[in-house]
DNA sequence: CTGAAAGCGCTTACAG
DNA sequence: CTGAAAGCGCTTACAG
């Protein structure tokens, strides 16, 4: 029975393919009667136009790709954060009649698929400045939006979080509870990177409270579940006098709490913990996790909008970066600093 | 500078487009010299053939879609399980030069995009028997593989888990610890569905141990994080005498443990919990979760292979269903039944 | 308001 | 071993 084409429709409706095409795209001038007839035949024949043929003509595919670089093994597998991000992107794209290709790439990837498939745009998730992948992407000259990435170049399109504020809020919360020795599990502090911004917020909160900044309290090891777990050793070093830890990811915070638990350290009685992301399960951790909330799905939606702005050509140069607000979700993993508690 | 086409290559290499095409697809007979020359020009011009043009000719897109039905709100957002599944699929597809479109669909979706884009195949994740979506997909007549779905029709391609064994292993483990009143948070027990199979395993283990089957112990409410949490009420009903719970998802188990914790019930001292999936974070829960392990990434890989078998036409009818093994990961959420413990 | 025709970039018989 | 030509299914000037 083979695919039905525009020709079949034209024949059955007794019109030209031009007219059928016009009806489909409601372009040109067509009489209401003809439109009705053609539409009916389209319905009868269950005709739907071939995307390949259109792409070939239009040099556009209505296809965007979510590019997920596999930089560190396991980094992406581990974090459910990305699933939500991708769902948000898919949702946004669908609302605009775009489809999204999901693509894992490694260092040696060549991006020929972009021109081969006439991709209309790319959303790049979780990459770093200065990686070969980034250079390749930039050479591509295709609309692009970066998410959860570490880009300082100011002319790139990005959907960001108010990371500085996140760092500030979490730290301020802890200070308000009387904590003075607040450790940071920050991940790599790359200039202008996400973690760097959060770190700035941390410093601002300290300064505002008149507390000294001690670089010894900051750990730049990458924060995965396992990383957080291992950090428990360092955190409980008695010479450090740490009473609170701000971990820049919820998965890291979960690992840390587990590690502390095994060392017999009670959260929050002995040590308070703040996370970052507000993953779906943080409310179900024991204790439930105080963390910095972000709307991940919304982020995905906005990334698509930003990409489509470029594709459709309405590049509003004033809004290359969209910064989303954060808020602090206070739960049970934070409490008064031990010395304060025993004061009265 | 516009896209470079096969014509440009032909001209620069002083050959016909036919020859260039032959070199690209190494079809036909071409002299080694010509091949070398053409390849060099391709390199120089950075030529990569247009997928749209190819698709138009070949009626094939080298594109498959992962279809994710939004049946219950939140069901998919919640479970990081799907992220791993999709990563496995992507990885498998990439290894075979296919790209994958990620697509959320709701009840009213029409699947015209399949023919429009000449999709080569579909992987359908997490759907149920008898849904309108399923009917539509089956009417499509496109290669298809179902995952994490509830299909009894025996002629469908599916990647399954040895669910019966999973149910058996978890239950047997609990029985071995002296538990006799073992509750099930099973989700819907649809005939031949995933949960049904697990339930069969549960029954087999009971029978083998000479324990009675009590339908009152089985709860069919859907098991999400919140669902597990709420179930804590029922589980602790003193009339039930429950000392262990088998939850058919890790997210549900997490919710339940949280709920029990808030009721002052200690896991595993008072109640033992077994989960299902072995999500990445189960080792970091407090207590760490005893659960049924499955290799999700591998499942994705196999789904792609099964799909490609159909697409390439090597349908080996003997293997429409691939059943993957499960194993039990014993951790700290299970322990001796209270009465046994106090026996000696 | 409607239609004939060119062209998008490929591949594949077919001829030589 | 190589090339001219048809055709995949659309859309868009262009002419009427």
mmCIF file of N, CA and C in Angstrom, chain A residues 3 19 41 45 102 113 126 128 139 156 168-169 182 231 249 257 265 303 307 323:
data_model
loop_
_atom_site.group_PDB
_atom_site.id
_atom_site.type_symbol
_atom_site.label_atom_id
_atom_site.label_comp_id
_atom_site.label_asym_id
_atom_site.label_seq_id
_atom_site.Cartn_x
_atom_site.Cartn_y
_atom_site.Cartn_z
ATOM 1 N N UNK A 3 3.490 4.444 0.917
ATOM 2 C CA UNK A 3 3.195 5.782 1.434
ATOM 3 C C UNK A 3 2.368 6.601 0.455
ATOM 4 N N UNK A 19 -1.756 23.207 -5.521
ATOM 5 C CA UNK A 19 -2.914 23.556 -4.705
ATOM 6 C C UNK A 19 -2.927 22.772 -3.399
ATOM 7 N N UNK A 41 -9.942 14.977 1.265
ATOM 8 C CA UNK A 41 -9.163 13.906 0.653
ATOM 9 C C UNK A 41 -7.945 13.553 1.517
ATOM 10 N N UNK A 45 -7.302 9.859 2.849
ATOM 11 C CA UNK A 45 -6.096 9.116 2.474
ATOM 12 C C UNK A 45 -5.095 9.040 3.621
ATOM 13 N N UNK A 102 18.447 12.896 21.025
ATOM 14 C CA UNK A 102 19.308 12.812 22.190
ATOM 15 C C UNK A 102 20.636 12.212 21.768
ATOM 16 N N UNK A 113 27.123 15.192 11.872
ATOM 17 C CA UNK A 113 25.692 14.894 11.870
ATOM 18 C C UNK A 113 24.848 16.163 11.885
ATOM 19 N N UNK A 126 25.892 20.340 30.224
ATOM 20 C CA UNK A 126 26.973 19.876 31.083
ATOM 21 C C UNK A 126 28.338 19.776 30.442
ATOM 22 N N UNK A 128 32.249 21.864 29.591
ATOM 23 C CA UNK A 128 33.167 22.793 30.232
ATOM 24 C C UNK A 128 33.824 23.689 29.200
ATOM 25 N N UNK A 139 32.537 26.003 16.087
ATOM 26 C CA UNK A 139 32.925 26.121 14.684
ATOM 27 C C UNK A 139 31.751 25.774 13.766
ATOM 28 N N UNK A 156 27.543 33.800 24.339
ATOM 29 C CA UNK A 156 26.855 32.524 24.151
ATOM 30 C C UNK A 156 25.465 32.560 24.785
ATOM 31 N N UNK A 168 24.629 32.050 48.399
ATOM 32 C CA UNK A 168 24.405 33.013 49.473
ATOM 33 C C UNK A 168 23.311 32.523 50.429
ATOM 34 N N UNK A 169 22.194 32.112 49.876
ATOM 35 C CA UNK A 169 21.044 31.692 50.690
ATOM 36 C C UNK A 169 21.379 30.510 51.597
ATOM 37 N N UNK A 182 31.851 26.627 58.293
ATOM 38 C CA UNK A 182 31.004 26.007 57.268
ATOM 39 C C UNK A 182 31.861 25.510 56.109
ATOM 40 N N UNK A 231 34.128 12.258 51.412
ATOM 41 C CA UNK A 231 34.458 13.522 52.078
ATOM 42 C C UNK A 231 34.170 13.488 53.573
ATOM 43 N N UNK A 249 25.662 19.774 45.355
ATOM 44 C CA UNK A 249 24.756 18.881 44.626
ATOM 45 C C UNK A 249 24.058 17.975 45.626
ATOM 46 N N UNK A 257 26.023 12.461 53.836
ATOM 47 C CA UNK A 257 25.208 12.095 54.999
ATOM 48 C C UNK A 257 25.381 10.615 55.326
ATOM 49 N N UNK A 265 28.227 10.097 63.170
ATOM 50 C CA UNK A 265 27.956 11.528 63.298
ATOM 51 C C UNK A 265 26.497 11.784 62.957
ATOM 52 N N UNK A 303 15.268 26.871 27.721
ATOM 53 C CA UNK A 303 16.368 26.602 26.791
ATOM 54 C C UNK A 303 15.828 26.466 25.371
ATOM 55 N N UNK A 307 16.533 28.819 22.100
ATOM 56 C CA UNK A 307 17.057 28.235 20.873
ATOM 57 C C UNK A 307 16.167 28.628 19.694
ATOM 58 N N UNK A 323 18.618 34.062 33.455
ATOM 59 C CA UNK A 323 19.004 33.610 34.791
ATOM 60 C C UNK A 323 17.760 33.287 35.599
#
